mmCIF file of C-alpha atoms in Angstrom:
data_model
loop_
_atom_site.group_PDB
_atom_site.id
_atom_site.type_symbol
_atom_site.label_atom_id
_atom_site.label_comp_id
_atom_site.label_asym_id
_atom_site.label_seq_id
_atom_site.Cartn_x
_atom_site.Cartn_y
_atom_site.Cartn_z
ATOM 1 C CA UNK W 7 8.740 4.239 -4.865
ATOM 2 C CA UNK W 8 6.933 2.132 -7.460
ATOM 3 C CA UNK W 9 9.857 -0.396 -7.411
ATOM 4 C CA UNK W 10 9.598 -0.628 -3.665
ATOM 5 C CA UNK W 11 5.897 -1.346 -3.720
ATOM 6 C CA UNK W 12 6.308 -3.782 -6.559
ATOM 7 C CA UNK W 13 8.870 -5.814 -4.584
ATOM 8 C CA UNK W 14 6.213 -6.433 -1.907
ATOM 9 C CA UNK W 15 4.012 -8.144 -4.353
ATOM 10 C CA UNK W 16 6.895 -10.125 -5.702
ATOM 11 C CA UNK W 17 8.039 -11.470 -2.365
ATOM 12 C CA UNK W 18 4.560 -12.502 -1.197
ATOM 13 C CA UNK W 19 3.589 -14.110 -4.504
ATOM 14 C CA UNK W 20 6.612 -16.366 -4.178
ATOM 15 C CA UNK W 21 5.366 -17.451 -0.749
ATOM 16 C CA UNK W 22 1.885 -18.001 -2.081
ATOM 17 C CA UNK W 23 3.098 -20.449 -4.738
ATOM 18 C CA UNK W 24 5.152 -22.304 -2.262
ATOM 19 C CA UNK W 25 2.301 -22.719 0.196
ATOM 20 C CA UNK W 26 -0.147 -23.948 -2.407
ATOM 21 C CA UNK W 27 2.197 -26.299 -4.105
ATOM 22 C CA UNK W 28 1.497 -29.328 -1.898
ATOM 23 C CA UNK W 29 -1.251 -30.606 -4.188
ATOM 24 C CA UNK W 30 -4.975 -30.510 -4.685
ATOM 25 C CA UNK W 31 -6.974 -30.117 -1.505
ATOM 26 C CA UNK W 32 -10.598 -29.265 -0.913
ATOM 27 C CA UNK W 33 -11.385 -25.642 0.076
ATOM 28 C CA UNK W 34 -12.239 -25.307 3.789
ATOM 29 C CA UNK W 35 -12.604 -21.791 5.364
ATOM 30 C CA UNK W 36 -11.552 -23.218 8.754
ATOM 31 C CA UNK W 37 -12.356 -21.524 12.044
ATOM 32 C CA UNK W 38 -13.678 -18.200 10.707
ATOM 33 C CA UNK W 39 -10.088 -17.066 10.038
ATOM 34 C CA UNK W 40 -10.898 -16.101 6.525
ATOM 35 C CA UNK W 41 -13.847 -13.936 7.609
ATOM 36 C CA UNK W 42 -11.695 -12.017 10.111
ATOM 37 C CA UNK W 43 -9.190 -11.018 7.444
ATOM 38 C CA UNK W 44 -9.780 -8.364 4.811
ATOM 39 C CA UNK W 45 -9.400 -9.112 1.193
ATOM 40 C CA UNK W 46 -7.342 -7.085 -1.227
ATOM 41 C CA UNK W 47 -10.392 -5.325 -2.509
ATOM 42 C CA UNK W 48 -11.593 -4.377 1.087
ATOM 43 C CA UNK W 49 -8.496 -2.111 1.540
ATOM 44 C CA UNK W 50 -8.402 -0.756 -2.007
ATOM 45 C CA UNK W 51 -7.923 2.889 -2.443
ATOM 46 C CA UNK W 52 -10.960 3.827 -4.475
ATOM 47 C CA UNK W 53 -9.846 7.130 -6.250
ATOM 48 C CA UNK W 54 -12.480 7.984 -8.838
ATOM 49 C CA UNK W 55 -11.147 7.373 -12.266
ATOM 50 C CA UNK W 56 -13.693 5.940 -14.706
ATOM 51 C CA UNK W 57 -14.063 9.139 -16.603
ATOM 52 C CA UNK W 58 -10.315 10.005 -16.613
ATOM 53 C CA UNK W 59 -9.414 6.635 -18.058
ATOM 54 C CA UNK W 60 -11.504 7.438 -21.103
ATOM 55 C CA UNK W 61 -9.988 10.954 -21.702
ATOM 56 C CA UNK W 62 -7.614 11.172 -24.727
ATOM 57 C CA UNK W 63 -3.880 11.597 -24.239
ATOM 58 C CA UNK W 64 -3.583 9.790 -20.861
ATOM 59 C CA UNK W 65 -1.380 6.708 -21.044
ATOM 60 C CA UNK W 66 -2.544 5.579 -17.587
ATOM 61 C CA UNK W 67 0.880 5.064 -16.155
ATOM 62 C CA UNK W 68 1.327 8.398 -14.372
ATOM 63 C CA UNK W 69 3.641 9.844 -17.051
ATOM 64 C CA UNK W 70 1.315 12.746 -17.710
ATOM 65 C CA UNK W 71 1.767 13.967 -14.256
ATOM 66 C CA UNK W 72 5.448 14.322 -14.657
ATOM 67 C CA UNK W 73 5.731 14.967 -18.370
ATOM 68 C CA UNK W 74 3.876 18.239 -18.583
ATOM 69 C CA UNK W 75 2.109 20.883 -16.619
ATOM 70 C CA UNK W 76 -1.667 20.762 -16.624
ATOM 71 C CA UNK W 77 -3.469 23.828 -17.839
ATOM 72 C CA UNK W 78 -6.960 25.071 -17.128
ATOM 73 C CA UNK W 79 -9.436 22.634 -18.548
ATOM 74 C CA UNK W 80 -6.942 19.735 -18.891
ATOM 75 C CA UNK W 81 -6.763 16.719 -16.719
ATOM 76 C CA UNK W 82 -5.599 17.908 -13.234
ATOM 77 C CA UNK W 83 -1.927 16.957 -12.567
ATOM 78 C CA UNK W 84 -2.209 16.307 -8.935
ATOM 79 C CA UNK W 85 -5.358 14.213 -9.574
ATOM 80 C CA UNK W 86 -3.206 11.938 -11.826
ATOM 81 C CA UNK W 87 -0.560 11.762 -9.187
ATOM 82 C CA UNK W 88 -3.099 10.791 -6.626
ATOM 83 C CA UNK W 89 -4.688 8.169 -8.924
ATOM 84 C CA UNK W 90 -1.524 6.463 -9.975
ATOM 85 C CA UNK W 91 0.056 6.515 -6.481
ATOM 86 C CA UNK W 92 -3.058 4.822 -5.161
ATOM 87 C CA UNK W 93 -2.818 2.142 -7.872
ATOM 88 C CA UNK W 94 0.714 1.251 -6.681
ATOM 89 C CA UNK W 95 -0.508 1.115 -3.106
ATOM 90 C CA UNK W 96 -3.509 -1.197 -4.082
ATOM 91 C CA UNK W 97 -1.207 -3.507 -5.854
ATOM 92 C CA UNK W 98 1.219 -4.030 -3.103
ATOM 93 C CA UNK W 99 -1.177 -4.190 -0.057
ATOM 94 C CA UNK W 100 -3.661 -6.216 -2.054
ATOM 95 C CA UNK W 101 -1.042 -8.876 -2.865
ATOM 96 C CA UNK W 102 -0.099 -9.366 0.747
ATOM 97 C CA UNK W 103 -3.656 -9.941 1.807
ATOM 98 C CA UNK W 104 -4.284 -12.057 -1.198
ATOM 99 C CA UNK W 105 -1.466 -14.438 -0.111
ATOM 100 C CA UNK W 106 -2.864 -14.720 3.467
ATOM 101 C CA UNK W 107 -6.504 -14.833 2.453
ATOM 102 C CA UNK W 108 -6.013 -17.468 -0.226
ATOM 103 C CA UNK W 109 -3.945 -19.834 2.010
ATOM 104 C CA UNK W 110 -6.529 -19.903 4.871
ATOM 105 C CA UNK W 111 -9.307 -20.964 2.480
ATOM 106 C CA UNK W 112 -7.692 -24.446 2.651
ATOM 107 C CA UNK W 113 -7.350 -26.880 5.528
ATOM 108 C CA UNK W 114 -4.372 -26.172 7.712
ATOM 109 C CA UNK W 115 -1.466 -28.689 7.592
ATOM 110 C CA UNK W 116 -1.410 -28.985 11.416
ATOM 111 C CA UNK W 117 -3.606 -27.815 14.277
ATOM 112 C CA UNK W 118 -2.135 -27.554 17.772
ATOM 113 C CA UNK W 119 -4.806 -26.062 20.135
ATOM 114 C CA UNK W 120 -5.457 -22.587 19.005
ATOM 115 C CA UNK W 121 -2.534 -22.557 16.518
ATOM 116 C CA UNK W 122 -3.156 -23.314 12.828
ATOM 117 C CA UNK W 123 -0.200 -23.920 10.539
ATOM 118 C CA UNK W 124 -0.164 -24.107 6.716
ATOM 119 C CA UNK W 125 3.104 -25.559 5.432
ATOM 120 C CA UNK W 126 6.004 -25.556 5.357
ATOM 121 C CA UNK W 127 6.009 -26.102 1.646
ATOM 122 C CA UNK W 128 8.095 -25.106 -1.365
ATOM 123 C CA UNK W 129 8.841 -26.226 -4.893
ATOM 124 C CA UNK W 130 11.810 -28.318 -5.532
ATOM 125 C CA UNK W 131 13.829 -25.470 -7.147
ATOM 126 C CA UNK W 132 12.776 -22.692 -4.711
ATOM 127 C CA UNK W 133 15.576 -21.387 -2.595
ATOM 128 C CA UNK W 134 13.352 -21.178 0.478
ATOM 129 C CA UNK W 135 10.293 -22.781 2.063
ATOM 130 C CA UNK W 136 7.398 -20.965 3.698
ATOM 131 C CA UNK W 137 4.700 -21.464 6.325
ATOM 132 C CA UNK W 138 1.745 -19.453 7.533
ATOM 133 C CA UNK W 139 0.954 -19.607 11.238
ATOM 134 C CA UNK W 140 -2.295 -18.268 12.606
ATOM 135 C CA UNK W 141 -3.149 -18.148 16.349
ATOM 136 C CA UNK W 142 -6.699 -17.700 17.582
ATOM 137 C CA UNK W 143 -7.217 -15.570 20.714
ATOM 138 C CA UNK W 144 -10.132 -15.068 22.905
ATOM 139 C CA UNK W 145 -12.321 -17.699 21.132
ATOM 140 C CA UNK W 146 -12.078 -15.940 17.787
ATOM 141 C CA UNK W 147 -12.212 -12.378 18.969
ATOM 142 C CA UNK W 148 -8.705 -11.717 17.637
ATOM 143 C CA UNK W 149 -6.230 -13.461 15.348
ATOM 144 C CA UNK W 150 -2.464 -13.021 15.050
ATOM 145 C CA UNK W 151 -0.614 -14.352 12.012
ATOM 146 C CA UNK W 152 2.824 -14.589 10.523
ATOM 147 C CA UNK W 153 4.406 -15.667 7.298
ATOM 148 C CA UNK W 154 7.727 -17.425 8.093
ATOM 149 C CA UNK W 155 10.460 -18.362 5.624
ATOM 150 C CA UNK W 156 13.572 -20.498 5.791
ATOM 151 C CA UNK W 157 16.593 -20.406 3.479
ATOM 152 C CA UNK W 158 17.014 -23.855 1.964
ATOM 153 C CA UNK W 159 20.549 -23.047 0.699
ATOM 154 C CA UNK W 160 21.807 -23.223 4.335
ATOM 155 C CA UNK W 161 21.022 -26.630 5.988
ATOM 156 C CA UNK W 162 21.326 -25.000 9.481
ATOM 157 C CA UNK W 163 18.961 -22.109 8.808
ATOM 158 C CA UNK W 164 15.834 -21.617 10.911
ATOM 159 C CA UNK W 165 12.471 -20.071 10.046
ATOM 160 C CA UNK W 166 12.370 -16.247 10.339
ATOM 161 C CA UNK W 167 9.221 -14.174 10.404
ATOM 162 C CA UNK W 168 8.919 -11.936 7.211
ATOM 163 C CA UNK W 169 5.295 -10.684 7.673
ATOM 164 C CA UNK W 170 3.442 -10.505 11.008
ATOM 165 C CA UNK W 171 -0.065 -9.265 11.539
ATOM 166 C CA UNK W 172 -3.177 -9.024 13.657
ATOM 167 C CA UNK W 173 -6.783 -9.219 12.686
ATOM 168 C CA UNK W 174 -9.850 -8.273 14.747
ATOM 169 C CA UNK W 175 -13.156 -9.446 13.210
ATOM 170 C CA UNK W 176 -15.778 -6.773 12.526
ATOM 171 C CA UNK W 177 -19.549 -6.942 12.376
ATOM 172 C CA UNK W 178 -19.428 -7.895 8.717
ATOM 173 C CA UNK W 179 -17.016 -10.444 7.115
ATOM 174 C CA UNK W 180 -13.671 -8.878 6.101
ATOM 175 C CA UNK W 181 -14.645 -5.495 7.597
ATOM 176 C CA UNK W 182 -12.718 -5.497 10.751
ATOM 177 C CA UNK W 183 -9.484 -3.859 12.003
ATOM 178 C CA UNK W 184 -5.925 -4.924 11.998
ATOM 179 C CA UNK W 185 -2.376 -4.386 10.999
ATOM 180 C CA UNK W 186 0.655 -6.104 9.565
ATOM 181 C CA UNK W 187 4.378 -5.412 9.105
ATOM 182 C CA UNK W 188 6.616 -6.553 6.285
ATOM 183 C CA UNK W 189 10.325 -6.962 7.226
ATOM 184 C CA UNK W 190 12.514 -6.964 4.110
ATOM 185 C CA UNK W 191 15.753 -7.588 6.011
ATOM 186 C CA UNK W 192 14.073 -10.784 7.409
ATOM 187 C CA UNK W 193 12.821 -11.656 3.928
ATOM 188 C CA UNK W 194 16.399 -11.489 2.603
ATOM 189 C CA UNK W 195 17.427 -13.908 5.366
ATOM 190 C CA UNK W 196 14.593 -16.297 4.392
ATOM 191 C CA UNK W 197 15.185 -16.028 0.637
ATOM 192 C CA UNK W 198 18.552 -14.391 -0.281
ATOM 193 C CA UNK W 199 17.993 -15.163 -3.975
ATOM 194 C CA UNK W 200 14.736 -13.351 -4.707
ATOM 195 C CA UNK W 201 14.945 -10.716 -1.903
ATOM 196 C CA UNK W 202 18.643 -9.728 -2.256
ATOM 197 C CA UNK W 203 19.286 -6.155 -1.411
ATOM 198 C CA UNK W 204 15.895 -5.259 -0.067
ATOM 199 C CA UNK W 205 15.914 -3.191 2.968
ATOM 200 C CA UNK W 206 13.594 -1.739 5.589
ATOM 201 C CA UNK W 207 9.963 -2.284 6.749
ATOM 202 C CA UNK W 208 6.443 -1.658 5.537
ATOM 203 C CA UNK W 209 3.803 -1.121 8.303
ATOM 204 C CA UNK W 210 0.131 -1.165 7.354
ATOM 205 C CA UNK W 211 -2.968 -0.412 9.666
ATOM 206 C CA UNK W 212 -6.537 -0.662 8.560
ATOM 207 C CA UNK W 213 -9.965 -0.010 10.175
ATOM 208 C CA UNK W 214 -12.772 -1.002 7.933
ATOM 209 C CA UNK W 215 -15.613 -0.598 10.449
ATOM 210 C CA UNK W 216 -17.256 2.528 8.917
ATOM 211 C CA UNK W 217 -20.900 1.563 9.652
ATOM 212 C CA UNK W 218 -21.082 4.098 12.397
ATOM 213 C CA UNK W 219 -20.606 6.920 9.995
ATOM 214 C CA UNK W 220 -16.810 7.164 10.365
ATOM 215 C CA UNK W 221 -14.520 6.719 7.463
ATOM 216 C CA UNK W 222 -12.886 3.472 6.747
ATOM 217 C CA UNK W 223 -9.191 4.006 6.794
ATOM 218 C CA UNK W 224 -5.824 2.455 5.541
ATOM 219 C CA UNK W 225 -2.477 3.773 6.716
ATOM 220 C CA UNK W 226 0.878 2.648 5.361
ATOM 221 C CA UNK W 227 4.489 3.605 6.149
ATOM 222 C CA UNK W 228 7.578 2.497 4.297
ATOM 223 C CA UNK W 229 10.874 2.903 6.044
ATOM 224 C CA UNK W 230 13.893 2.029 3.774
ATOM 225 C CA UNK W 231 17.139 3.306 2.278
ATOM 226 C CA UNK W 232 17.999 4.312 -1.183
ATOM 227 C CA UNK W 233 21.372 4.797 -2.787
ATOM 228 C CA UNK W 234 22.029 8.256 -4.347
ATOM 229 C CA UNK W 235 24.004 9.157 -7.326
ATOM 230 C CA UNK W 236 27.046 9.487 -5.117
ATOM 231 C CA UNK W 237 26.707 5.832 -3.915
ATOM 232 C CA UNK W 238 25.741 6.842 -0.341
ATOM 233 C CA UNK W 239 22.751 5.113 1.330
ATOM 234 C CA UNK W 240 20.256 7.508 2.778
ATOM 235 C CA UNK W 241 17.069 6.777 4.774
ATOM 236 C CA UNK W 242 13.756 7.339 3.019
ATOM 237 C CA UNK W 243 10.286 7.351 4.411
ATOM 238 C CA UNK W 244 7.033 7.210 2.476
ATOM 239 C CA UNK W 245 3.706 7.604 4.281
ATOM 240 C CA UNK W 246 0.204 6.999 2.929
ATOM 241 C CA UNK W 247 -3.312 7.565 4.397
ATOM 242 C CA UNK W 248 -6.689 6.781 2.774
ATOM 243 C CA UNK W 249 -10.111 7.362 4.114
ATOM 244 C CA UNK W 250 -13.434 6.431 2.584
ATOM 245 C CA UNK W 251 -16.868 7.467 3.683
ATOM 246 C CA UNK W 252 -20.062 5.365 3.092
ATOM 247 C CA UNK W 253 -21.080 7.640 0.216
ATOM 248 C CA UNK W 254 -17.780 6.922 -1.577
ATOM 249 C CA UNK W 255 -16.290 10.297 -1.079
ATOM 250 C CA UNK W 256 -12.820 10.089 0.335
ATOM 251 C CA UNK W 257 -9.404 11.536 0.983
ATOM 252 C CA UNK W 258 -5.843 10.261 0.264
ATOM 253 C CA UNK W 259 -2.567 11.703 1.480
ATOM 254 C CA UNK W 260 1.009 10.619 0.857
ATOM 255 C CA UNK W 261 4.314 12.025 2.002
ATOM 256 C CA UNK W 262 7.997 11.592 1.271
ATOM 257 C CA UNK W 263 10.858 12.367 3.720
ATOM 258 C CA UNK W 264 13.912 12.035 1.554
ATOM 259 C CA UNK W 265 16.665 13.958 -0.333
ATOM 260 C CA UNK W 266 14.625 15.608 -3.065
ATOM 261 C CA UNK W 267 16.947 18.451 -3.960
ATOM 262 C CA UNK W 268 20.438 19.143 -5.256
ATOM 263 C CA UNK W 269 22.249 18.611 -1.985
ATOM 264 C CA UNK W 270 22.306 15.870 0.697
ATOM 265 C CA UNK W 271 19.777 17.802 2.752
ATOM 266 C CA UNK W 272 16.500 16.010 3.373
ATOM 267 C CA UNK W 273 13.173 17.539 2.244
ATOM 268 C CA UNK W 274 9.584 16.775 3.251
ATOM 269 C CA UNK W 275 6.851 16.673 0.623
ATOM 270 C CA UNK W 276 3.149 16.068 1.370
ATOM 271 C CA UNK W 277 0.221 15.830 -1.065
ATOM 272 C CA UNK W 278 -3.257 15.685 0.469
ATOM 273 C CA UNK W 279 -6.247 14.996 -1.865
ATOM 274 C CA UNK W 280 -9.928 14.736 -1.265
ATOM 275 C CA UNK W 281 -12.928 14.309 -3.454
ATOM 276 C CA UNK W 282 -16.721 14.220 -3.160
ATOM 277 C CA UNK W 283 -19.212 11.705 -4.431
ATOM 278 C CA UNK W 284 -19.053 13.218 -7.985
ATOM 279 C CA UNK W 285 -15.281 12.791 -8.211
ATOM 280 C CA UNK W 286 -14.654 16.533 -8.003
ATOM 281 C CA UNK W 287 -11.740 17.178 -5.763
ATOM 282 C CA UNK W 288 -8.798 19.317 -4.425
ATOM 283 C CA UNK W 289 -5.132 18.598 -3.782
ATOM 284 C CA UNK W 290 -2.935 20.617 -1.463
ATOM 285 C CA UNK W 291 0.843 20.272 -1.792
ATOM 286 C CA UNK W 292 3.507 21.335 0.820
ATOM 287 C CA UNK W 293 7.317 20.956 0.332
ATOM 288 C CA UNK W 294 9.659 22.045 3.167
ATOM 289 C CA UNK W 295 12.971 21.636 4.728
ATOM 290 C CA UNK W 296 16.296 20.670 3.068
ATOM 291 C CA UNK W 297 17.373 22.942 0.328
ATOM 292 C CA UNK W 298 14.383 25.126 0.868
ATOM 293 C CA UNK W 299 15.617 26.213 4.314
ATOM 294 C CA UNK W 300 12.953 27.902 6.335
ATOM 295 C CA UNK W 301 10.741 28.521 3.395
ATOM 296 C CA UNK W 302 7.862 26.178 2.570
ATOM 297 C CA UNK W 303 6.411 25.979 -0.909
ATOM 298 C CA UNK W 304 2.637 25.383 -1.231
ATOM 299 C CA UNK W 305 0.380 24.492 -4.107
ATOM 300 C CA UNK W 306 -3.301 23.901 -4.577
ATOM 301 C CA UNK W 307 -5.102 22.406 -7.499
ATOM 302 C CA UNK W 308 -8.830 21.706 -7.956
ATOM 303 C CA UNK W 309 -10.699 19.606 -10.558
ATOM 304 C CA UNK W 310 -14.267 19.087 -11.620
ATOM 305 C CA UNK W 311 -16.245 15.841 -11.910
ATOM 306 C CA UNK W 312 -14.505 15.148 -15.290
ATOM 307 C CA UNK W 313 -11.064 15.481 -13.438
ATOM 308 C CA UNK W 314 -10.195 18.581 -15.416
ATOM 309 C CA UNK W 315 -8.426 21.502 -13.750
ATOM 310 C CA UNK W 316 -10.607 24.457 -12.534
ATOM 311 C CA UNK W 317 -8.068 26.165 -10.360
ATOM 312 C CA UNK W 318 -4.290 26.172 -9.749
ATOM 313 C CA UNK W 319 -2.006 28.383 -7.669
ATOM 314 C CA UNK W 320 1.390 27.875 -5.891
ATOM 315 C CA UNK W 321 3.703 30.111 -3.871
ATOM 316 C CA UNK W 322 6.804 29.479 -5.899
ATOM 317 C CA UNK W 323 5.492 30.306 -9.391
ATOM 318 C CA UNK W 324 5.989 26.779 -10.562
ATOM 319 C CA UNK W 325 3.180 27.487 -12.952
ATOM 320 C CA UNK W 326 0.819 30.481 -13.531
ATOM 321 C CA UNK W 327 -2.196 30.920 -11.307
ATOM 322 C CA UNK W 328 -5.272 29.849 -13.246
ATOM 323 C CA UNK W 329 -9.061 29.616 -12.540
ATOM 324 C CA UNK W 330 -11.188 30.719 -9.692
ATOM 325 C CA UNK W 331 -10.948 29.169 -6.234
ATOM 326 C CA UNK W 332 -14.631 29.508 -5.917
ATOM 327 C CA UNK W 333 -14.900 26.648 -8.383
ATOM 328 C CA UNK W 334 -13.163 24.210 -5.965
ATOM 329 C CA UNK W 335 -15.333 21.475 -4.516
ATOM 330 C CA UNK W 336 -13.738 22.183 -1.133
#
C-alpha cells in the first residue's frame, strides 16, 4: 500500500520538474485558478500526533503497530496504524496538488479563450514531456484541469491524460470542492520508463467547505492489481475517508478488499477511527469474508489524550481483553 501511494508522488514530481524547466519566469496567479484549487495542506489528514511523537520506543514508521501487540497503558496499536496510514495518504495526495498548484502560480504558456495551457515542457533527457491544461467554466464558477503526458521515445505518440480533475471555488481561497483521478495505465503510456508496471486508478474527492458546521472531507479510492506469491495478478481496492470538524476533532476510515488470508479468497478489512479535541479516540476494526467464511471478526481499541491504550477487546481472542469500556472517549 505504501509503495502504491509513493508512486503517485514520484510520477507527479517528474511532471512538475518538466513543466517548470522552461526557465525563470515571474510568478503570476492568473485568473483565480490558484485560489480555486486546494493546496496540499488543505487536504491533509490531521491525526493528532504531537504527544505520540515524543513517546519513547516509537520509531515513527508504523513498525510498532505490526511488530508487537500494545498492552494497557502503552501506545494504542490502532492509533499508530491510523496515524501512519494518514501520513502516507497526505504524502501522495499532497504531491498531486502541489504539482498543479505550483504550476498555476506562473503565467500560462498559451491562452485560447477560456483554456489555459502550461507547457509542453521537458528536460532534454526526460523520456516524456508534460503539459497542464485548465479550462474555466461559468466565468470562474468551476474549473476543469488535466495533466497530459507524451512519450518522447516514440515520434508518433500523442498526449494522453494521466490526471484529470475538477475544482469549484469556495467562499475562502483553497477551501472549495472538487475531485481528481490518476490513471496509472495512461501514465505508463506517457512515460514507459518511470511508470513501467504501474496499474489501476486513484480517485480523490474533497469538500473543504465546513464553515456551515459540517465536516470537511477527503475520500480516496485506489483500484489496482497486485501479484501474489503464486505469480497471479489479483485485484486490490483500498478506500480512505477523512472528516475534520471546525474544532479539530475528526474521523478517519480505511478499508482493504484483497486476499489477506492463506487462500486465494478475498477478504474485507475496515478500520474506523475517531478522536475528540484532546486527541483521545477509538478505533473499530471489522474483518470479514474470504477465509473467515460467514464469520466476522471485530476489535475495538480506545486511547487517552496521551494516545495510550485504555481499553481493548476483540471477538477472536487476538489479544486479551483489557481496560474498561467506560474509559473510551466514544
